Amino acid sequence: VNQEIDYDTAEEIAMEFDVLCEKEEVVDVIEELLKEEEEDENTMEKRPPVVCVMGHVDHGKTSLLDAIRHTNVIDREAGGITQHIGAYVVDVNGEKITFLDTPGHEAFTAMRMRGANSTDIAILVVAADDGVMPQTVEAINHAKAAGIEIIVAINKIDKPSANVERVKQELTEYELIAEDWGGSTVFVPVSAHTGEGISDLLEMILLTAEVLELKANPKREARGLVIEAQLDKGKGSVATVLVQKGTLHVGDAIAAGSAHGKVRAMMDDKGRRVKEAGPSKPVEILGLNDVPKAGEIFVGCATEKEARNFAETFISQNKMKLLEETKSKMSLDDLFSQ
Ligand code: GTP
Ligand code: MG
């Protein structure tokens, strides 16, 4: 507060506060940019379901996905706790399903929310020996808020202390009522350890997806979400994105939140290099000039200039929001200091 600033800085700050007065017009530039016309039904093609696996910590989400994928991700996790969103594509009798694994630890609420918001179906994993716990309830709320279908997977049924009926009973409180209890929610008892029930679960996912008639136009500029991103010493900015519409190609100009660039290389969930990624496909991309934030939107652009413009608009819009927040906070502080 007591620091002296030079005229140029003062002018810059003053101008930004000035711009704030026109906030109404500026704030939703990005939303405006993203608005698009209804897509022609004829351009739409069937796309794989995107399924988010949610539930309380340690109820077996990653183990279940490992069992489905015949992999061993859980052994590589620090302390066996998932700390990021993992994206995987599974092939079930020629049909693809994209899975997002989310963390169950209470610290990762935002990730669960993002998971639910970017998917079509939620698999709610509840351990049969533990029952409904706080993050089970939180996951239900995220899924309901996002308006997505919920399939309940009651896991760890191999355990002697497993009690499937108790889980069904507990979930009635959250309007998730099993068919054999007179409701319409799909419940599948499973064991990630023995593999019991897993083929039933996959079948229920495909059935649910079929009813949803999920479609997207693959022949347009790509659009989707950043699932996670980090800075790699050798590769630079590495972002995992989920393509929701269109197709992303190596060489495409792209903007992702405040970052922009040209897709230099793309890897699928198995680490294989790919040249393109269509709807519902998660890919890791290299070539962004900065690290975007998880949850931000990415757009394929016609030119690199357009991509840069998008990112710049995004940055200035965010700056504006931040200033607005600081301003309201400042006035509150002023109030208290009087
Ligand atoms: P977070 O991602 O940290 O929320 O945990 P998670 O839900 O992914 O659970 P995770 O798969 O890491 O499993 C937690 C523990 O439960 C591990 O010790 C697993 O071996 C065990 N577990 C998972 N599934 C089963 C199961 O079907 N049966 C038994 N007996 N144990 C299981
Ligand atoms: Mg996990």
XYZ file of C-alpha atoms and ligand atoms in Angstrom:
371
model
C 0.000 0.000 0.000
C 2.858 2.348 0.809
C 4.985 1.436 -2.184
C 5.578 4.131 -4.755
C 4.759 3.310 -8.321
C 5.765 5.131 -11.469
C 3.349 6.918 -13.753
C 3.213 4.150 -16.402
C 2.248 1.510 -13.883
C -0.336 3.773 -12.332
C -1.799 4.463 -15.744
C -1.947 0.786 -16.551
C -3.752 -0.014 -13.307
C -6.119 2.908 -13.735
C -6.951 1.752 -17.218
C -7.724 -1.713 -16.046
C -10.059 -0.383 -13.409
C -11.610 1.766 -16.063
C -12.225 -1.213 -18.272
C -13.989 -2.813 -15.343
C -16.788 -0.318 -15.734
C -17.546 -1.907 -19.063
C -17.423 -5.343 -17.493
C -20.897 -6.374 -18.624
C -19.827 -6.251 -22.236
C -16.471 -7.907 -21.806
C -16.896 -10.766 -19.417
C -18.519 -13.313 -21.608
C -16.450 -12.898 -24.744
C -15.292 -16.487 -24.458
C -18.826 -17.753 -24.018
C -19.812 -15.675 -27.043
C -16.911 -17.128 -29.037
C -17.922 -20.629 -28.073
C -21.564 -20.232 -28.985
C -22.358 -22.187 -32.035
C -25.218 -23.154 -34.197
C -27.127 -26.392 -33.788
C -25.286 -29.126 -35.587
C -26.911 -30.722 -38.580
C -28.270 -34.138 -37.588
C -26.752 -35.622 -40.762
C -23.226 -34.770 -39.686
C -23.599 -36.553 -36.353
C -22.071 -39.965 -35.810
C -22.214 -42.388 -32.910
C -19.455 -41.770 -30.361
C -18.210 -43.848 -27.414
C -19.593 -43.068 -23.946
C -17.353 -41.163 -21.550
C -17.674 -42.731 -18.125
C -16.421 -41.243 -14.895
C -15.552 -43.565 -12.005
C -16.324 -41.908 -8.682
C -16.639 -42.808 -5.033
C -15.134 -42.643 -1.559
C -11.388 -43.022 -1.045
C -10.144 -46.638 -1.175
C -13.457 -48.086 -2.327
C -11.628 -49.587 -5.308
C -12.114 -47.248 -8.305
C -8.605 -47.654 -9.679
C -8.601 -51.400 -8.890
C -11.846 -51.787 -10.802
C -10.391 -49.980 -13.816
C -7.233 -52.070 -13.530
C -9.367 -55.207 -13.593
C -11.255 -53.915 -16.639
C -8.045 -52.950 -18.443
C -5.886 -55.850 -17.158
C -3.323 -53.349 -15.910
C -1.773 -52.372 -12.635
C -2.009 -48.637 -12.153
C -2.804 -48.830 -8.423
C 0.627 -50.324 -7.596
C 2.317 -47.292 -9.121
C 0.326 -44.737 -7.143
C 1.948 -43.021 -4.177
C 0.417 -44.558 -1.050
C -2.226 -46.179 -3.268
C -4.062 -42.860 -3.427
C -5.188 -41.485 -6.754
C -4.216 -37.827 -7.066
C -5.175 -36.975 -10.624
C -7.695 -37.885 -13.281
C -6.610 -40.808 -15.430
C -8.202 -41.333 -18.858
C -8.408 -44.724 -20.525
C -10.121 -46.265 -23.524
C -11.376 -49.825 -23.240
C -12.562 -52.049 -26.054
C -15.551 -54.242 -25.181
C -16.545 -56.594 -28.010
C -15.687 -53.966 -30.602
C -17.396 -51.116 -28.719
C -15.255 -48.466 -27.097
C -15.752 -46.931 -23.659
C -13.701 -43.990 -22.367
C -13.127 -44.086 -18.614
C -12.028 -41.249 -16.374
C -10.657 -42.401 -13.025
C -11.123 -39.750 -10.341
C -9.601 -39.510 -6.848
C -11.773 -40.327 -3.837
C -9.737 -38.422 -1.287
C -11.688 -35.534 0.191
C -9.072 -33.008 -0.922
C -9.969 -33.500 -4.588
C -13.511 -32.169 -4.800
C -12.772 -30.005 -7.843
C -11.471 -32.997 -9.776
C -14.589 -35.000 -9.008
C -16.727 -32.128 -10.133
C -14.767 -31.789 -13.372
C -14.995 -35.537 -13.875
C -18.766 -35.491 -13.579
C -19.114 -32.438 -15.786
C -17.230 -33.883 -18.717
C -18.906 -37.270 -18.847
C -22.070 -39.078 -19.889
C -22.298 -41.733 -17.187
C -20.994 -41.985 -13.624
C -20.005 -45.296 -12.087
C -20.505 -44.846 -8.384
C -18.177 -47.269 -6.647
C -19.251 -48.225 -3.119
C -17.282 -50.788 -1.113
C -19.632 -53.493 0.138
C -17.799 -53.717 3.472
C -17.775 -49.980 4.109
C -21.037 -48.658 2.676
C -21.998 -45.083 1.881
C -19.340 -42.623 3.069
C -18.936 -38.803 2.795
C -17.322 -38.756 -0.665
C -19.905 -41.280 -1.897
C -22.529 -38.670 -1.116
C -20.421 -35.920 -2.654
C -20.012 -37.953 -5.842
C -23.783 -38.516 -6.020
C -24.316 -34.768 -5.722
C -21.802 -33.972 -8.479
C -23.342 -36.545 -10.793
C -26.848 -35.251 -10.114
C -25.766 -31.635 -10.608
C -24.163 -32.588 -13.915
C -27.341 -34.420 -14.904
C -25.592 -37.654 -15.829
C -26.722 -41.260 -15.462
C -25.525 -43.107 -12.369
C -24.695 -46.806 -12.357
C -23.819 -48.191 -8.921
C -20.967 -50.688 -8.702
C -20.940 -52.365 -5.288
C -17.310 -53.442 -5.034
C -15.313 -55.836 -2.818
C -18.094 -58.441 -2.710
C -15.340 -61.058 -2.249
C -14.802 -59.812 1.306
C -16.446 -61.871 4.074
C -17.735 -58.646 5.643
C -19.411 -57.524 2.380
C -23.054 -56.550 2.741
C -24.659 -55.718 -0.607
C -28.157 -55.271 0.779
C -26.969 -52.737 3.318
C -25.442 -50.600 0.537
C -28.717 -50.769 -1.411
C -30.614 -49.750 1.665
C -28.247 -46.842 2.432
C -28.477 -45.513 -1.106
C -32.280 -45.347 -1.043
C -31.768 -42.231 1.048
C -30.220 -40.558 -2.002
C -32.945 -41.657 -4.411
C -30.762 -44.361 -5.888
C -33.108 -47.316 -5.661
C -32.169 -50.706 -7.035
C -34.496 -52.459 -9.449
C -35.087 -55.332 -7.010
C -36.034 -52.711 -4.429
C -38.667 -51.227 -6.729
C -36.522 -48.485 -8.234
C -34.805 -47.898 -11.559
C -31.120 -47.492 -10.738
C -28.767 -50.122 -12.083
C -26.747 -51.808 -9.317
C -23.967 -54.235 -10.209
C -22.171 -56.198 -7.462
C -18.519 -56.584 -8.471
C -15.122 -57.601 -7.203
C -12.051 -55.961 -8.657
C -10.021 -58.767 -7.085
C -11.848 -61.814 -8.433
C -13.293 -60.170 -11.554
C -16.826 -61.187 -10.607
C -19.522 -58.967 -12.090
C -17.177 -56.925 -14.269
C -18.574 -58.148 -17.586
C -22.084 -57.341 -16.285
C -20.922 -53.836 -15.415
C -19.466 -53.281 -18.886
C -22.657 -54.586 -20.448
C -24.763 -52.187 -18.363
C -22.532 -49.273 -19.413
C -22.986 -50.115 -23.096
C -26.745 -50.559 -22.659
C -27.042 -47.198 -20.898
C -24.926 -45.546 -23.599
C -27.149 -46.976 -26.296
C -30.238 -45.457 -24.709
C -28.456 -42.078 -24.504
C -27.776 -42.178 -28.281
C -24.483 -40.339 -27.906
C -23.418 -38.581 -31.064
C -20.941 -36.003 -32.275
C -19.758 -34.540 -35.544
C -16.247 -35.844 -36.173
C -15.715 -33.683 -39.268
C -15.238 -30.275 -37.723
C -12.659 -28.379 -35.717
C -11.979 -30.165 -32.466
C -13.334 -28.983 -29.157
C -13.103 -30.499 -25.701
C -11.681 -30.260 -22.222
C -8.280 -30.203 -20.618
C -8.216 -33.123 -18.184
C -4.815 -32.343 -16.777
C -1.593 -30.637 -17.772
C 1.924 -30.182 -16.535
C 5.311 -28.890 -17.527
C 7.798 -31.552 -18.537
C 11.490 -30.624 -18.552
C 12.117 -32.251 -21.898
C 8.775 -32.050 -23.681
C 7.523 -28.686 -22.440
C 3.818 -28.299 -21.826
C 2.086 -31.697 -21.788
C -1.713 -31.660 -21.697
C -4.180 -34.526 -21.564
C -7.323 -33.460 -23.359
C -10.653 -35.122 -23.997
C -11.962 -34.461 -27.493
C -15.732 -33.952 -27.280
C -16.532 -32.896 -30.834
C -14.645 -32.838 -34.087
C -11.236 -34.333 -34.734
C -7.886 -33.063 -33.498
C -4.905 -33.647 -35.805
C -1.177 -33.319 -35.416
C -0.356 -29.923 -36.906
C -3.668 -28.294 -35.898
C -3.598 -24.841 -34.363
C -5.078 -25.025 -30.883
C -5.977 -22.836 -27.921
C -6.487 -24.311 -24.462
C -7.524 -21.752 -21.882
C -4.657 -19.297 -21.671
C -2.299 -21.477 -23.698
C -2.020 -21.769 -27.452
C 0.150 -23.386 -30.068
C 0.232 -26.067 -32.683
C -0.172 -29.773 -31.909
C 3.381 -31.075 -32.311
C 2.700 -34.663 -31.283
C -0.165 -36.702 -29.878
C -0.193 -39.863 -27.753
C -3.153 -42.097 -26.965
C -3.861 -43.539 -23.491
C -1.475 -46.422 -24.171
C 1.392 -44.082 -24.998
C 1.231 -44.750 -28.735
C 1.745 -41.900 -31.156
C -1.409 -41.042 -33.062
C -2.056 -38.596 -35.894
C -5.654 -37.778 -35.030
C -8.199 -38.071 -32.233
C -11.974 -38.021 -32.735
C -14.928 -37.563 -30.343
C -14.676 -39.136 -26.841
C -10.979 -39.814 -27.267
C -8.475 -38.729 -24.614
C -5.024 -37.807 -25.910
C -1.852 -36.290 -24.583
C -0.715 -33.360 -26.679
C 2.575 -31.523 -27.008
C 3.058 -28.091 -28.514
C 1.239 -25.616 -26.269
C 3.238 -22.537 -25.250
C 1.987 -22.701 -21.677
C 0.355 -25.094 -19.196
C -3.453 -24.802 -19.308
C -5.524 -25.490 -16.209
C -7.474 -28.696 -15.824
C -11.115 -28.163 -16.675
C -10.456 -25.449 -19.243
C -11.871 -25.689 -22.726
C -9.662 -26.329 -25.729
C -10.560 -25.394 -29.281
C -9.019 -26.337 -32.576
C -8.549 -23.207 -34.694
C -8.173 -22.540 -38.398
C -4.941 -20.600 -37.949
C -2.311 -20.093 -35.280
C -3.275 -16.433 -35.174
C -6.857 -17.335 -34.305
C -5.576 -19.651 -31.562
C -3.430 -16.892 -30.117
C -6.359 -14.488 -30.190
C -8.523 -16.957 -28.329
C -5.869 -17.468 -25.644
C -5.301 -13.726 -25.313
C -9.011 -13.070 -24.928
C -9.124 -15.805 -22.325
C -6.224 -14.262 -20.403
C -7.651 -10.750 -20.404
C -11.068 -12.015 -19.420
C -9.592 -13.911 -16.482
C -7.560 -10.893 -15.451
C -10.755 -8.894 -15.436
C -12.538 -11.435 -13.258
C -9.600 -11.471 -10.854
C -9.550 -7.683 -10.640
C -13.253 -7.666 -10.030
C -12.786 -10.141 -7.182
C -9.931 -8.135 -5.674
C -12.007 -5.001 -5.977
C -14.954 -6.413 -4.089
C -12.594 -7.834 -1.488
C -10.913 -4.464 -1.164
C -14.160 -2.682 -0.559
C -15.017 -5.186 2.138
C -11.654 -4.587 3.797
C -12.241 -0.858 3.537
C -15.526 -1.340 5.256
C -13.942 -3.195 8.154
C -11.089 -0.728 8.565
C -13.467 2.156 9.090
P -8.596 -43.523 -4.343
O -8.351 -43.360 -5.799
O -7.425 -43.103 -3.533
O -9.853 -42.863 -3.902
O -8.825 -45.107 -4.063
P -9.552 -46.126 -5.029
O -11.025 -46.006 -4.886
O -9.009 -46.004 -6.414
O -9.169 -47.535 -4.392
P -8.024 -48.526 -4.874
O -8.359 -49.145 -6.176
O -6.727 -47.818 -4.757
O -8.169 -49.678 -3.785
C -8.067 -49.451 -2.387
C -7.775 -50.763 -1.666
O -8.879 -51.636 -1.788
C -6.582 -51.507 -2.239
O -5.856 -52.058 -1.188
C -7.207 -52.598 -3.084
O -6.391 -53.728 -3.202
C -8.474 -52.888 -2.310
N -9.541 -53.397 -3.207
C -10.001 -52.804 -4.317
N -10.962 -53.550 -4.893
C -11.112 -54.656 -4.112
C -11.954 -55.823 -4.179
O -12.777 -56.007 -5.097
N -11.825 -56.731 -3.179
C -10.941 -56.562 -2.145
N -10.893 -57.519 -1.229
N -10.147 -55.500 -2.058
C -10.215 -54.556 -3.027
Mg -7.861 -44.570 -7.237
